[in-house]
Amino acid sequence: MKNKNKRDACPFEGSKVWMDGEFVDYEDAKVPVNSHSLHYGLGAFEGIRCYETKSGIPAVFRLDEHIDRLFNSCRILQISVPYEKKEIKDAITEVVKLNKFNECYIRPIVFVGDNGGLGIYIKDYDTRVAVSAWYWGAYLGDEALRSGIRAKVSSYARFHANTFMGMSKSTGQYINSILAKKEVVDVGYDEAIMLDTSGFVCEASGENIFIYSGGCIKTPPLSSVLPGITRDSIIEVIERETDIEVKEEGITRDELYIADEVFLTGTAAEVTPVREIDERKIGIGRAGEISLKLQDIFFNIVKGGNKKYEKWLTYVK
Ligand code: PPE
């Protein structure tokens, strides 16, 4: 019978992947259909960027923090990882090298195989780990980085802290993001902003959120959002490079509408200004000055242009 899903072009085709301790061709990095994670969504992943630095040598941005978060996610989910952190970090730099990337997006994933069978309760299972990488340009488009995006508050609530645990970057919980994103993109917006079950702003479908209002920057506290590594980097940049106060506290929906500026942060989305939310212009309806300034500082850091932040770069030589 004909395979109805056969695609002409796959963005990963021809690349090398590290899987369960070995480097293999992407086409051979196969997963059994009854892998536990495929059925129930128990798994953890990371999204990491590697940038070409000014010296021409690629550097992975905040590799240690990403791997720490991956291991924290697995601890929360009670998945035991059969590798040391160093082995996974080495696999990541090797994947960049083998694929000869100058810049790329790297996706490590830890998931449960089929050795323990299926069923919600499994005791003895095989943990599988893979690292792949591919070129991924501006997540929301180049124009989004320059001019800002149009966002909409989703009708789907972000999960309660005791439903999924937001500190873990777990595969299954992204269904919530997928539903929210599709809901708003299908009606012409670029990104979905999600509120918690009490109505406070949490984050976007795949980014943390910041507002600049009354001369001060605010972002929701970690109790309700993914501990974003870009979020952490931007907080440090604001504290060290500007005189603006940054607070981690609750933000309401109407605070978004009257903010002078709003921007999103994430590995994929980097620092993306928001120019409109729910048909209300944010500030003057263009990418804000502070947002663009922080974006500029961020891009300079990831490209190795600021010596103070060299600690965040792992060069791939
Ligand atoms: N919140 C969510 C829900 C999220 O998915 C991300 C990253 C962040 C915040 C920002 O975290 P950090 O990347 O550490 O700054 N989202 C990843 C996945 C995007 C995707 O479409 O896949 C990412 O940016 O890589």
Coordinates of C-alpha atoms and ligand atoms in Angstrom, one line a residue:
M1 CA 0.0 0.0 0.0
K2 CA 1.2 3.5 -0.7
N3 CA 2.5 5.5 2.2
K4 CA 0.2 8.5 2.2
N5 CA 2.6 10.5 4.5
K6 CA 5.6 10.4 2.3
R7 CA 7.1 13.9 2.0
D8 CA 9.2 15.3 -0.7
A9 CA 11.3 17.4 1.6
C10 CA 12.2 16.9 5.2
P11 CA 14.3 19.5 7.0
F12 CA 16.3 16.9 8.9
E13 CA 17.1 14.7 5.9
G14 CA 20.8 13.8 5.5
S15 CA 21.8 15.0 9.0
K16 CA 23.6 13.1 11.7
V17 CA 21.9 12.4 15.0
W18 CA 23.3 11.2 18.3
M19 CA 21.0 8.5 19.6
D20 CA 21.5 6.3 22.6
G21 CA 25.2 6.8 22.6
E22 CA 25.9 6.6 18.9
F23 CA 26.1 8.9 15.9
V24 CA 23.7 7.7 13.2
D25 CA 22.1 9.0 10.1
Y26 CA 18.8 10.8 10.7
E27 CA 17.1 8.2 8.5
D28 CA 18.3 5.4 10.9
A29 CA 17.3 7.2 14.1
K30 CA 14.1 5.3 14.3
V31 CA 11.7 4.9 17.2
P32 CA 9.4 1.9 17.8
V33 CA 5.7 2.6 17.4
N34 CA 4.9 1.4 20.9
S35 CA 7.4 3.7 22.6
H36 CA 5.7 4.7 25.8
S37 CA 6.4 8.4 25.3
L38 CA 4.6 8.4 21.9
H39 CA 1.4 7.2 23.6
Y40 CA 1.4 9.2 26.8
G41 CA 3.8 12.1 26.3
L42 CA 6.2 11.4 29.1
G43 CA 9.5 12.9 28.0
A44 CA 11.6 16.0 28.4
F45 CA 13.4 18.1 25.8
E46 CA 15.5 21.2 25.3
G47 CA 15.8 23.8 22.5
I48 CA 19.3 25.2 22.3
R49 CA 20.8 27.6 19.8
C50 CA 24.3 27.7 18.4
Y51 CA 25.3 31.0 16.8
E52 CA 28.2 31.8 14.5
T53 CA 30.4 34.2 16.5
K54 CA 32.2 37.2 15.2
S55 CA 35.5 35.1 15.1
G56 CA 33.8 32.6 12.7
I57 CA 33.7 29.9 15.4
P58 CA 30.2 28.6 16.3
A59 CA 29.2 28.8 20.0
V60 CA 26.4 27.0 21.8
F61 CA 24.5 29.5 24.0
R62 CA 24.2 28.6 27.7
L63 CA 24.8 24.9 27.2
D64 CA 25.3 24.1 30.9
E65 CA 22.0 25.8 31.9
H66 CA 20.1 23.9 29.2
I67 CA 21.5 20.6 30.3
D68 CA 20.8 21.4 34.0
R69 CA 17.2 22.2 33.0
L70 CA 16.9 18.9 31.0
F71 CA 18.1 16.9 34.1
N72 CA 15.7 18.9 36.3
S73 CA 12.8 18.1 34.0
C74 CA 13.7 14.4 34.1
R75 CA 13.9 14.5 37.9
I76 CA 10.5 16.1 38.2
L77 CA 9.1 13.5 35.8
Q78 CA 11.0 10.7 37.5
I79 CA 12.8 9.6 34.4
S80 CA 16.3 8.3 35.0
V81 CA 18.8 9.5 32.5
P82 CA 21.4 6.8 31.6
Y83 CA 24.1 9.4 30.8
E84 CA 26.2 11.9 32.6
K85 CA 25.5 15.6 31.8
K86 CA 29.0 15.8 30.3
E87 CA 28.2 13.0 27.9
I88 CA 25.2 14.8 26.6
K89 CA 27.0 18.1 26.3
D90 CA 29.8 16.4 24.3
A91 CA 27.2 14.7 22.1
I92 CA 25.7 18.2 21.4
T93 CA 29.0 19.8 20.4
E94 CA 29.8 16.8 18.3
V95 CA 26.5 16.9 16.5
V96 CA 27.2 20.5 15.6
K97 CA 30.6 19.6 14.3
L98 CA 29.6 16.5 12.4
N99 CA 26.8 18.4 10.6
K100 CA 29.3 21.2 9.9
F101 CA 26.8 23.8 11.2
N102 CA 27.9 27.4 11.6
E103 CA 24.6 28.1 13.3
C104 CA 21.7 25.8 14.2
Y105 CA 19.0 24.9 16.6
I106 CA 19.7 21.8 18.8
R107 CA 17.0 19.5 20.2
P108 CA 18.0 17.0 22.9
I109 CA 15.1 14.8 23.9
V110 CA 14.8 12.2 26.7
F111 CA 12.0 9.7 26.3
V112 CA 10.7 6.3 27.3
G113 CA 11.0 3.4 24.9
D114 CA 9.0 0.2 24.6
N115 CA 10.9 -2.2 26.8
G116 CA 8.5 -1.7 29.7
G117 CA 5.4 -2.3 27.5
L118 CA 2.5 0.1 27.5
G119 CA 0.1 1.2 30.3
I120 CA 0.2 4.2 32.5
Y121 CA 2.1 2.5 35.3
I122 CA 5.4 1.0 34.1
K123 CA 8.2 0.0 36.4
D124 CA 11.1 -1.1 34.3
Y125 CA 11.6 0.8 31.2
D126 CA 14.4 1.9 28.8
T127 CA 15.2 5.6 28.7
R128 CA 16.2 6.8 25.3
V129 CA 18.1 10.0 24.5
A130 CA 18.6 11.7 21.2
V131 CA 20.2 14.9 20.0
S132 CA 19.4 16.3 16.6
A133 CA 20.2 19.7 15.0
W134 CA 19.0 21.7 12.0
Y135 CA 19.0 25.1 10.7
W136 CA 16.1 27.2 12.1
G137 CA 15.9 30.8 11.1
A138 CA 13.9 33.5 13.0
Y139 CA 11.1 31.6 14.7
L140 CA 8.4 34.2 14.1
G141 CA 10.1 35.5 11.0
D142 CA 12.8 38.2 10.4
E143 CA 10.1 40.9 10.1
A144 CA 8.8 39.9 13.6
L145 CA 12.2 40.6 15.1
R146 CA 12.4 44.1 13.5
S147 CA 8.8 45.3 13.6
G148 CA 7.1 43.2 16.3
I149 CA 4.2 40.7 16.2
R150 CA 0.5 40.7 16.7
A151 CA -0.6 38.5 19.6
K152 CA -3.9 37.3 21.0
V153 CA -4.8 36.1 24.4
S154 CA -5.8 32.4 24.0
S155 CA -9.1 31.0 25.3
Y156 CA -7.1 28.0 26.6
A157 CA -5.8 28.5 30.1
R158 CA -2.2 27.6 31.0
F159 CA -2.2 24.6 33.3
H160 CA -2.4 24.9 37.1
A161 CA 1.0 24.3 38.8
N162 CA -0.3 21.1 40.2
T163 CA -1.6 19.8 36.8
F164 CA 1.6 19.7 34.9
M165 CA 4.6 21.1 36.6
G166 CA 5.8 24.0 34.6
M167 CA 9.4 23.9 35.8
S168 CA 9.9 20.9 33.6
K169 CA 10.0 21.2 29.8
S170 CA 8.0 18.1 29.3
T171 CA 6.9 16.9 25.8
G172 CA 3.2 16.1 26.7
Q173 CA 2.4 19.4 28.2
Y174 CA 3.0 21.1 24.8
I175 CA -0.4 20.1 23.7
N176 CA -1.7 23.1 25.6
S177 CA 0.7 25.3 23.7
I178 CA -0.2 23.7 20.4
L179 CA -4.0 24.2 20.9
A180 CA -3.4 27.9 21.9
K181 CA -1.1 28.6 19.0
K182 CA -3.3 27.1 16.4
E183 CA -6.4 28.9 17.8
V184 CA -4.8 32.3 17.2
V185 CA -2.7 31.7 14.1
D186 CA -5.7 30.3 12.3
V187 CA -7.4 33.7 12.7
G188 CA -4.5 35.7 11.6
Y189 CA -2.3 36.4 14.7
D190 CA 1.3 35.5 15.1
E191 CA 1.4 34.2 18.7
A192 CA -0.8 33.2 21.6
I193 CA -0.5 34.7 25.1
M194 CA -1.7 32.4 27.9
L195 CA -3.3 33.2 31.2
D196 CA -3.3 31.0 34.2
T197 CA -6.6 29.7 35.7
S198 CA -6.9 32.8 37.9
G199 CA -6.5 35.2 34.9
F200 CA -2.9 36.2 35.4
V201 CA -0.5 36.4 32.4
C202 CA 1.8 33.4 32.2
E203 CA 3.7 33.2 29.0
A204 CA 3.2 32.8 25.3
S205 CA 2.9 29.4 23.6
G206 CA 6.6 29.0 23.4
E207 CA 8.1 32.2 24.9
N208 CA 8.3 34.0 28.2
I209 CA 6.8 37.5 28.3
F210 CA 8.0 40.9 29.6
I211 CA 6.3 44.3 29.8
Y212 CA 7.9 47.7 30.1
S213 CA 5.5 50.1 31.9
G214 CA 6.0 53.2 33.9
G215 CA 9.8 53.0 33.5
C216 CA 10.0 49.5 35.0
I217 CA 10.2 46.0 33.4
K218 CA 8.0 43.2 34.7
T219 CA 7.8 39.5 34.0
P220 CA 5.6 36.8 35.6
P221 CA 7.3 34.9 38.5
L222 CA 8.7 31.5 37.9
S223 CA 5.9 29.8 39.8
S224 CA 3.7 30.0 36.7
V225 CA 6.1 29.8 33.8
L226 CA 8.9 27.7 32.2
P227 CA 12.2 28.9 33.7
G228 CA 13.3 30.3 30.4
I229 CA 17.0 30.6 29.8
T230 CA 16.5 33.6 27.5
R231 CA 14.3 35.1 30.3
D232 CA 17.1 34.6 32.8
S233 CA 19.7 36.1 30.3
I234 CA 17.5 39.1 29.6
I235 CA 17.0 39.8 33.4
E236 CA 20.7 39.7 33.9
V237 CA 21.2 42.0 30.9
I238 CA 18.6 44.5 32.2
E239 CA 20.3 44.5 35.6
R240 CA 23.8 44.9 34.3
E241 CA 23.4 47.0 31.2
T242 CA 20.5 49.4 32.0
D243 CA 19.2 51.5 34.9
I244 CA 15.7 50.0 34.6
E245 CA 14.3 48.1 37.5
V246 CA 13.1 44.6 36.7
K247 CA 10.5 42.8 38.8
E248 CA 9.2 39.3 38.8
E249 CA 5.5 39.6 39.7
G250 CA 2.0 39.0 38.6
I251 CA 0.7 40.8 35.4
T252 CA -2.9 41.1 34.6
R253 CA -4.4 41.1 31.1
D254 CA -5.3 44.8 31.1
E255 CA -1.8 45.6 32.2
L256 CA -0.6 44.2 28.9
Y257 CA -3.0 46.4 27.0
I258 CA -1.7 49.6 28.6
A259 CA 2.0 48.7 28.7
D260 CA 4.4 51.0 26.9
E261 CA 6.1 47.9 25.4
V262 CA 5.8 44.1 25.5
F263 CA 8.3 41.6 24.3
L264 CA 8.7 37.8 24.2
T265 CA 11.9 35.8 24.9
G266 CA 12.8 32.3 24.0
T267 CA 15.6 30.3 22.4
A268 CA 13.7 29.9 19.2
A269 CA 12.0 33.4 19.2
E270 CA 15.0 35.2 20.7
V271 CA 13.8 38.7 21.7
T272 CA 10.7 39.5 19.8
P273 CA 8.8 42.7 20.3
V274 CA 4.9 42.6 20.4
R275 CA 3.2 45.5 18.7
E276 CA -0.4 44.6 19.2
I277 CA -2.5 42.4 21.5
D278 CA -6.2 41.7 21.1
E279 CA -6.6 44.6 18.6
R280 CA -5.0 47.1 21.0
K281 CA -1.9 48.8 19.9
I282 CA 0.9 48.4 22.4
G283 CA 2.5 51.8 23.0
I284 CA 2.7 53.5 19.6
G285 CA 2.0 50.2 17.8
R286 CA 5.5 49.5 16.7
A287 CA 8.4 47.5 18.1
G288 CA 9.4 49.4 21.3
E289 CA 12.7 51.2 21.8
I290 CA 13.7 49.2 25.0
S291 CA 12.7 45.9 23.4
L292 CA 14.9 46.6 20.4
K293 CA 17.8 47.7 22.6
L294 CA 17.6 44.5 24.6
Q295 CA 17.4 42.5 21.4
D296 CA 20.5 44.2 20.1
I297 CA 22.5 43.6 23.3
F298 CA 21.3 39.9 23.3
F299 CA 22.3 39.3 19.6
N300 CA 25.7 40.9 20.3
I301 CA 26.2 38.6 23.3
V302 CA 25.2 35.4 21.6
K303 CA 27.5 36.2 18.7
G304 CA 30.5 36.7 21.0
G305 CA 30.6 40.5 20.8
N306 CA 30.6 41.1 24.6
K307 CA 33.4 39.7 26.7
K308 CA 31.4 40.1 29.9
Y309 CA 29.2 37.3 28.8
E310 CA 31.7 34.8 27.4
K311 CA 30.8 32.5 30.3
W312 CA 27.5 31.8 28.4
L313 CA 29.3 30.5 25.2
T314 CA 30.6 27.1 24.5
Y315 CA 32.8 27.3 21.4
V316 CA 32.6 24.4 19.0
K317 CA 36.1 24.0 17.6
Ligands
PPE1 N1 8.0 29.2 27.7 C1 7.6 28.1 26.9 C2 6.3 27.5 27.0 C3 8.6 27.6 26.0 O1 8.3 26.6 25.2 C4 9.8 28.3 25.8 C5 10.8 27.8 24.9 C6 10.1 29.4 26.7 C7 9.1 29.8 27.6 C8 11.4 30.1 26.7 O2 12.5 29.3 27.2 P1 14.0 29.4 26.8 O3 14.0 28.8 25.4 O4 14.7 28.6 27.7 O5 14.3 30.8 26.8 N2 10.3 27.2 23.7 C9 11.2 26.4 22.9 C10 10.4 25.6 21.9 C11 9.7 26.2 20.7 C12 9.2 25.2 19.7 O6 8.3 25.7 18.9 O7 9.5 24.1 19.7 C13 12.3 27.2 22.2 O8 12.2 28.4 22.2 O9 13.2 26.5 21.8

